[in-house]
PDB file of C-alpha atoms in Angstrom:
ATOM      1  CA  MET A   1     -10.721 -89.830  48.264  1.00  0.00           C
ATOM      2  CA  ASP A   2     -13.436 -89.741  45.623  1.00  0.00           C
ATOM      3  CA  THR A   3     -14.069 -93.310  44.490  1.00  0.00           C
ATOM      4  CA  ASN A   4     -14.115 -92.096  40.890  1.00  0.00           C
ATOM      5  CA  ASP A   5     -10.512 -90.896  41.163  1.00  0.00           C
ATOM      6  CA  LYS A   6      -7.857 -93.256  39.848  1.00  0.00           C
ATOM      7  CA  THR A   7      -5.006 -91.844  41.924  1.00  0.00           C
ATOM      8  CA  ALA A   8      -4.442 -90.079  45.221  1.00  0.00           C
ATOM      9  CA  ARG A   9      -1.540 -87.822  46.234  1.00  0.00           C
ATOM     10  CA  VAL A  10      -0.477 -89.352  49.554  1.00  0.00           C
ATOM     11  CA  PHE A  11       2.178 -89.277  52.249  1.00  0.00           C
ATOM     12  CA  PHE A  12       2.817 -90.532  55.775  1.00  0.00           C
ATOM     13  CA  ALA A  13       3.126 -87.961  58.532  1.00  0.00           C
ATOM     14  CA  LEU A  14       3.073 -87.181  62.206  1.00  0.00           C
ATOM     15  CA  TRP A  15      -0.180 -85.371  62.893  1.00  0.00           C
ATOM     16  CA  PRO A  16      -0.069 -83.221  66.063  1.00  0.00           C
ATOM     17  CA  ASP A  17      -3.245 -82.640  68.027  1.00  0.00           C
ATOM     18  CA  ARG A  18      -4.938 -79.291  68.604  1.00  0.00           C
ATOM     19  CA  THR A  19      -2.739 -78.407  71.599  1.00  0.00           C
ATOM     20  CA  GLU A  20       0.546 -78.947  69.752  1.00  0.00           C
ATOM     21  CA  ARG A  21      -0.770 -77.170  66.673  1.00  0.00           C
ATOM     22  CA  GLY A  22      -1.717 -74.225  68.859  1.00  0.00           C
ATOM     23  CA  GLY A  23       1.799 -74.088  70.277  1.00  0.00           C
ATOM     24  CA  LEU A  24       3.354 -74.217  66.816  1.00  0.00           C
ATOM     25  CA  SER A  25       0.970 -71.624  65.383  1.00  0.00           C
ATOM     26  CA  GLY A  26       2.118 -69.350  68.213  1.00  0.00           C
ATOM     27  CA  TRP A  27       5.502 -69.273  66.498  1.00  0.00           C
ATOM     28  CA  GLN A  28       4.023 -67.871  63.300  1.00  0.00           C
ATOM     29  CA  PRO A  29       3.349 -64.187  64.231  1.00  0.00           C
ATOM     30  CA  PRO A  30       6.924 -63.349  65.358  1.00  0.00           C
ATOM     31  CA  LEU A  31       8.402 -65.284  62.424  1.00  0.00           C
ATOM     32  CA  LEU A  32       6.038 -63.588  59.978  1.00  0.00           C
ATOM     33  CA  ALA A  33       7.073 -60.195  61.399  1.00  0.00           C
ATOM     34  CA  CYS A  34      10.726 -60.811  60.549  1.00  0.00           C
ATOM     35  CA  CYS A  35      10.434 -62.985  57.410  1.00  0.00           C
ATOM     36  CA  GLY A  36       7.148 -62.051  55.755  1.00  0.00           C
ATOM     37  CA  GLY A  37       5.487 -64.694  53.657  1.00  0.00           C
ATOM     38  CA  ARG A  38       2.296 -66.696  53.960  1.00  0.00           C
ATOM     39  CA  VAL A  39       1.225 -68.406  57.178  1.00  0.00           C
ATOM     40  CA  MET A  40       0.326 -72.096  56.934  1.00  0.00           C
ATOM     41  CA  ARG A  41      -3.124 -72.909  58.277  1.00  0.00           C
ATOM     42  CA  THR A  42      -3.020 -74.284  61.818  1.00  0.00           C
ATOM     43  CA  ASP A  43      -5.199 -77.272  60.904  1.00  0.00           C
ATOM     44  CA  THR A  44      -2.675 -78.428  58.278  1.00  0.00           C
ATOM     45  CA  LEU A  45       0.512 -78.378  60.393  1.00  0.00           C
ATOM     46  CA  HIS A  46       2.253 -81.771  60.242  1.00  0.00           C
ATOM     47  CA  ALA A  47       5.666 -83.418  59.988  1.00  0.00           C
ATOM     48  CA  THR A  48       6.059 -85.526  56.845  1.00  0.00           C
ATOM     49  CA  LEU A  49       7.669 -88.939  57.330  1.00  0.00           C
ATOM     50  CA  VAL A  50       7.628 -90.372  53.780  1.00  0.00           C
ATOM     51  CA  PHE A  51       6.170 -88.708  50.677  1.00  0.00           C
ATOM     52  CA  LEU A  52       4.827 -91.066  48.022  1.00  0.00           C
ATOM     53  CA  GLY A  53       3.042 -88.700  45.629  1.00  0.00           C
ATOM     54  CA  GLU A  54       0.482 -90.141  43.224  1.00  0.00           C
ATOM     55  CA  VAL A  55      -0.640 -93.669  44.130  1.00  0.00           C
ATOM     56  CA  GLU A  56      -3.297 -95.641  42.315  1.00  0.00           C
ATOM     57  CA  ALA A  57      -6.492 -95.949  44.336  1.00  0.00           C
ATOM     58  CA  VAL A  58      -6.401 -99.736  44.027  1.00  0.00           C
ATOM     59  CA  GLN A  59      -3.020 -99.737  45.824  1.00  0.00           C
ATOM     60  CA  LEU A  60      -4.181 -97.862  48.919  1.00  0.00           C
ATOM     61  CA  GLU A  61      -5.138-100.993  50.861  1.00  0.00           C
ATOM     62  CA  ALA A  62      -1.720-102.537  50.191  1.00  0.00           C
ATOM     63  CA  LEU A  63      -0.113 -99.260  51.252  1.00  0.00           C
ATOM     64  CA  LYS A  64      -2.041 -99.369  54.540  1.00  0.00           C
ATOM     65  CA  LEU A  65      -0.959-102.972  55.109  1.00  0.00           C
ATOM     66  CA  ALA A  66       2.700-102.032  54.588  1.00  0.00           C
ATOM     67  CA  ALA A  67       2.379 -99.233  57.152  1.00  0.00           C
ATOM     68  CA  ALA A  68       0.573-101.470  59.633  1.00  0.00           C
ATOM     69  CA  GLU A  69       3.677-103.710  59.737  1.00  0.00           C
ATOM     70  CA  VAL A  70       5.712-100.928  61.403  1.00  0.00           C
ATOM     71  CA  SER A  71       6.637-101.839  64.967  1.00  0.00           C
ATOM     72  CA  VAL A  72       8.144 -98.828  66.737  1.00  0.00           C
ATOM     73  CA  ALA A  73       7.730 -97.586  70.314  1.00  0.00           C
ATOM     74  CA  ARG A  74       5.954 -94.351  71.158  1.00  0.00           C
ATOM     75  CA  PHE A  75       8.190 -91.356  71.795  1.00  0.00           C
ATOM     76  CA  GLU A  76       8.305 -87.699  72.729  1.00  0.00           C
ATOM     77  CA  LEU A  77       9.158 -85.217  69.989  1.00  0.00           C
ATOM     78  CA  CYS A  78      10.081 -81.611  70.769  1.00  0.00           C
ATOM     79  CA  PHE A  79      10.257 -78.803  68.245  1.00  0.00           C
ATOM     80  CA  ASP A  80      12.475 -76.070  69.631  1.00  0.00           C
ATOM     81  CA  GLU A  81      14.137 -74.225  66.741  1.00  0.00           C
ATOM     82  CA  ALA A  82      12.964 -72.193  63.765  1.00  0.00           C
ATOM     83  CA  HIS A  83      14.976 -72.319  60.519  1.00  0.00           C
ATOM     84  CA  TYR A  84      14.805 -70.955  56.983  1.00  0.00           C
ATOM     85  CA  TRP A  85      15.322 -72.846  53.734  1.00  0.00           C
ATOM     86  CA  GLY A  86      16.299 -70.231  51.149  1.00  0.00           C
ATOM     87  CA  HIS A  87      15.989 -72.550  48.150  1.00  0.00           C
ATOM     88  CA  ASN A  88      12.214 -72.841  48.655  1.00  0.00           C
ATOM     89  CA  HIS A  89      11.547 -69.804  50.897  1.00  0.00           C
ATOM     90  CA  ILE A  90      10.141 -71.805  53.814  1.00  0.00           C
ATOM     91  CA  VAL A  91      10.368 -71.085  57.534  1.00  0.00           C
ATOM     92  CA  TYR A  92       9.947 -74.243  59.575  1.00  0.00           C
ATOM     93  CA  ALA A  93      10.012 -75.667  63.085  1.00  0.00           C
ATOM     94  CA  ALA A  94      12.641 -78.325  63.760  1.00  0.00           C
ATOM     95  CA  PRO A  95      13.715 -80.503  66.668  1.00  0.00           C
ATOM     96  CA  ARG A  96      17.188 -79.875  68.043  1.00  0.00           C
ATOM     97  CA  THR A  97      17.372 -83.533  69.124  1.00  0.00           C
ATOM     98  CA  LEU A  98      16.071 -86.487  67.129  1.00  0.00           C
ATOM     99  CA  PRO A  99      14.551 -89.299  69.158  1.00  0.00           C
ATOM    100  CA  PRO A 100      15.957 -92.645  67.960  1.00  0.00           C
ATOM    101  CA  GLN A 101      12.388 -93.958  67.618  1.00  0.00           C
ATOM    102  CA  LEU A 102      11.661 -91.271  65.005  1.00  0.00           C
ATOM    103  CA  ILE A 103      14.608 -92.373  62.882  1.00  0.00           C
ATOM    104  CA  GLU A 104      13.547 -96.008  63.378  1.00  0.00           C
ATOM    105  CA  LEU A 105       9.962 -95.160  62.347  1.00  0.00           C
ATOM    106  CA  VAL A 106      11.079 -93.596  59.079  1.00  0.00           C
ATOM    107  CA  ARG A 107      13.557 -96.417  58.386  1.00  0.00           C
ATOM    108  CA  GLU A 108      10.995 -99.178  59.034  1.00  0.00           C
ATOM    109  CA  LEU A 109       8.331 -97.410  57.015  1.00  0.00           C
ATOM    110  CA  GLU A 110      10.700 -96.995  54.058  1.00  0.00           C
ATOM    111  CA  GLN A 111      11.831-100.632  54.261  1.00  0.00           C
ATOM    112  CA  ASN A 112       8.242-101.878  54.348  1.00  0.00           C
ATOM    113  CA  LEU A 113       7.301 -99.681  51.409  1.00  0.00           C
ATOM    114  CA  LEU A 114      10.249-100.993  49.394  1.00  0.00           C
ATOM    115  CA  ARG A 115       9.376-104.587  50.279  1.00  0.00           C
ATOM    116  CA  HIS A 116       5.826-103.954  49.043  1.00  0.00           C
ATOM    117  CA  ARG A 117       7.241-102.312  45.895  1.00  0.00           C
ATOM    118  CA  PHE A 118       6.048 -98.761  46.501  1.00  0.00           C
ATOM    119  CA  ALA A 119       8.007 -95.875  45.023  1.00  0.00           C
ATOM    120  CA  PHE A 120       8.580 -92.847  47.220  1.00  0.00           C
ATOM    121  CA  GLU A 121      10.729 -89.745  47.511  1.00  0.00           C
ATOM    122  CA  ARG A 122      14.113 -90.864  48.896  1.00  0.00           C
ATOM    123  CA  ARG A 123      16.242 -88.277  50.624  1.00  0.00           C
ATOM    124  CA  GLU A 124      17.925 -87.704  53.942  1.00  0.00           C
ATOM    125  CA  TYR A 125      15.204 -87.372  56.548  1.00  0.00           C
ATOM    126  CA  LYS A 126      15.035 -83.926  58.157  1.00  0.00           C
ATOM    127  CA  PRO A 127      11.981 -83.646  60.397  1.00  0.00           C
ATOM    128  CA  HIS A 128      10.273 -80.278  60.141  1.00  0.00           C
ATOM    129  CA  ILE A 129       6.915 -78.556  60.245  1.00  0.00           C
ATOM    130  CA  THR A 130       6.436 -75.828  57.649  1.00  0.00           C
ATOM    131  CA  LEU A 131       5.155 -72.648  59.307  1.00  0.00           C
ATOM    132  CA  LEU A 132       5.573 -70.020  56.545  1.00  0.00           C
ATOM    133  CA  ARG A 133       5.833 -70.163  52.763  1.00  0.00           C
ATOM    134  CA  ASN A 134       7.137 -67.426  50.439  1.00  0.00           C
ATOM    135  CA  ALA A 135       9.290 -66.078  53.285  1.00  0.00           C
ATOM    136  CA  HIS A 136      12.582 -64.188  52.920  1.00  0.00           C
ATOM    137  CA  TRP A 137      15.429 -64.310  55.399  1.00  0.00           C
ATOM    138  CA  THR A 138      19.199 -64.431  55.579  1.00  0.00           C
ATOM    139  CA  ASP A 139      21.519 -66.994  57.110  1.00  0.00           C
ATOM    140  CA  LYS A 140      21.175 -65.282  60.502  1.00  0.00           C
ATOM    141  CA  PRO A 141      19.537 -67.344  63.246  1.00  0.00           C
ATOM    142  CA  LEU A 142      15.816 -66.811  63.643  1.00  0.00           C
ATOM    143  CA  PRO A 143      14.368 -65.696  66.988  1.00  0.00           C
ATOM    144  CA  GLY A 144      14.120 -68.287  69.740  1.00  0.00           C
ATOM    145  CA  MET A 145      10.750 -69.973  70.224  1.00  0.00           C
ATOM    146  CA  SER A 146       9.004 -71.748  73.086  1.00  0.00           C
ATOM    147  CA  GLN A 147       9.492 -75.489  72.910  1.00  0.00           C
ATOM    148  CA  VAL A 148       6.506 -77.501  71.644  1.00  0.00           C
ATOM    149  CA  CYS A 149       6.562 -81.187  72.608  1.00  0.00           C
ATOM    150  CA  TRP A 150       4.157 -83.996  72.090  1.00  0.00           C
ATOM    151  CA  HIS A 151       3.926 -87.678  72.841  1.00  0.00           C
ATOM    152  CA  VAL A 152       3.840 -89.341  69.448  1.00  0.00           C
ATOM    153  CA  ARG A 153       1.503 -92.322  69.696  1.00  0.00           C
ATOM    154  CA  GLU A 154       0.630 -92.753  66.028  1.00  0.00           C
ATOM    155  CA  PHE A 155       1.383 -91.749  62.464  1.00  0.00           C
ATOM    156  CA  VAL A 156      -1.096 -91.202  59.661  1.00  0.00           C
ATOM    157  CA  LEU A 157      -1.554 -91.697  55.937  1.00  0.00           C
ATOM    158  CA  LEU A 158      -2.691 -88.375  54.460  1.00  0.00           C
ATOM    159  CA  GLU A 159      -4.196 -87.483  51.130  1.00  0.00           C
ATOM    160  CA  SER A 160      -3.306 -84.049  49.810  1.00  0.00           C
ATOM    161  CA  ALA A 161      -6.093 -82.375  47.856  1.00  0.00           C
ATOM    162  CA  ALA A 162      -5.895 -78.693  46.916  1.00  0.00           C
ATOM    163  CA  SER A 163      -4.868 -76.908  50.127  1.00  0.00           C
ATOM    164  CA  SER A 164      -6.175 -79.437  52.622  1.00  0.00           C
ATOM    165  CA  TYR A 165      -5.314 -82.879  53.932  1.00  0.00           C
ATOM    166  CA  ARG A 166      -7.531 -85.822  54.702  1.00  0.00           C
ATOM    167  CA  ILE A 167      -6.539 -88.654  57.017  1.00  0.00           C
ATOM    168  CA  LEU A 168      -6.956 -91.958  55.182  1.00  0.00           C
ATOM    169  CA  ALA A 169      -5.631 -94.182  57.991  1.00  0.00           C
ATOM    170  CA  ARG A 170      -4.049 -94.031  61.446  1.00  0.00           C
ATOM    171  CA  PHE A 171      -1.315 -96.406  62.646  1.00  0.00           C
ATOM    172  CA  CYS A 172      -0.630 -96.851  66.357  1.00  0.00           C
ATOM    173  CA  LEU A 173       2.885 -97.072  67.727  1.00  0.00           C
ATOM    174  CA  MET A 174       3.704 -99.601  70.461  1.00  0.00           C
TER     175      MET A 174
END
């Protein structure tokens, strides 16, 4: 973040490594062939945990402290289904099964943020990785995809600027 900026657009996310991103980007060509749209850049693929939006720069250290208080075990996360959200024309990867540690991670992170008086977008958590934007599909199931799994060892605080993301901090899981 530019030190002259007064706010940053931030969120917490799971940030897959190059191998997992490669597996997920392999889903994009067949999905693009059936749904059209715009492919998300491989280097930006992530699963949002909690979206905060604009946060004052002076609050970023407190935000990092709140996240550092999370105490959740590492876990494996597998994305094995592609779905379409018609209301925003997005095709995304989703896990068929939610590891309990993922739900616990989001819950603890939200509780810590509330305790530290941070405002954030509150909605039912549905883990996903956006693969295509501006897509068009029906309610029919999308083609099957090869499972992409990774061992989640950390989560990150990301700043969103234009069409890229910058990691502001990393937080290790137990």
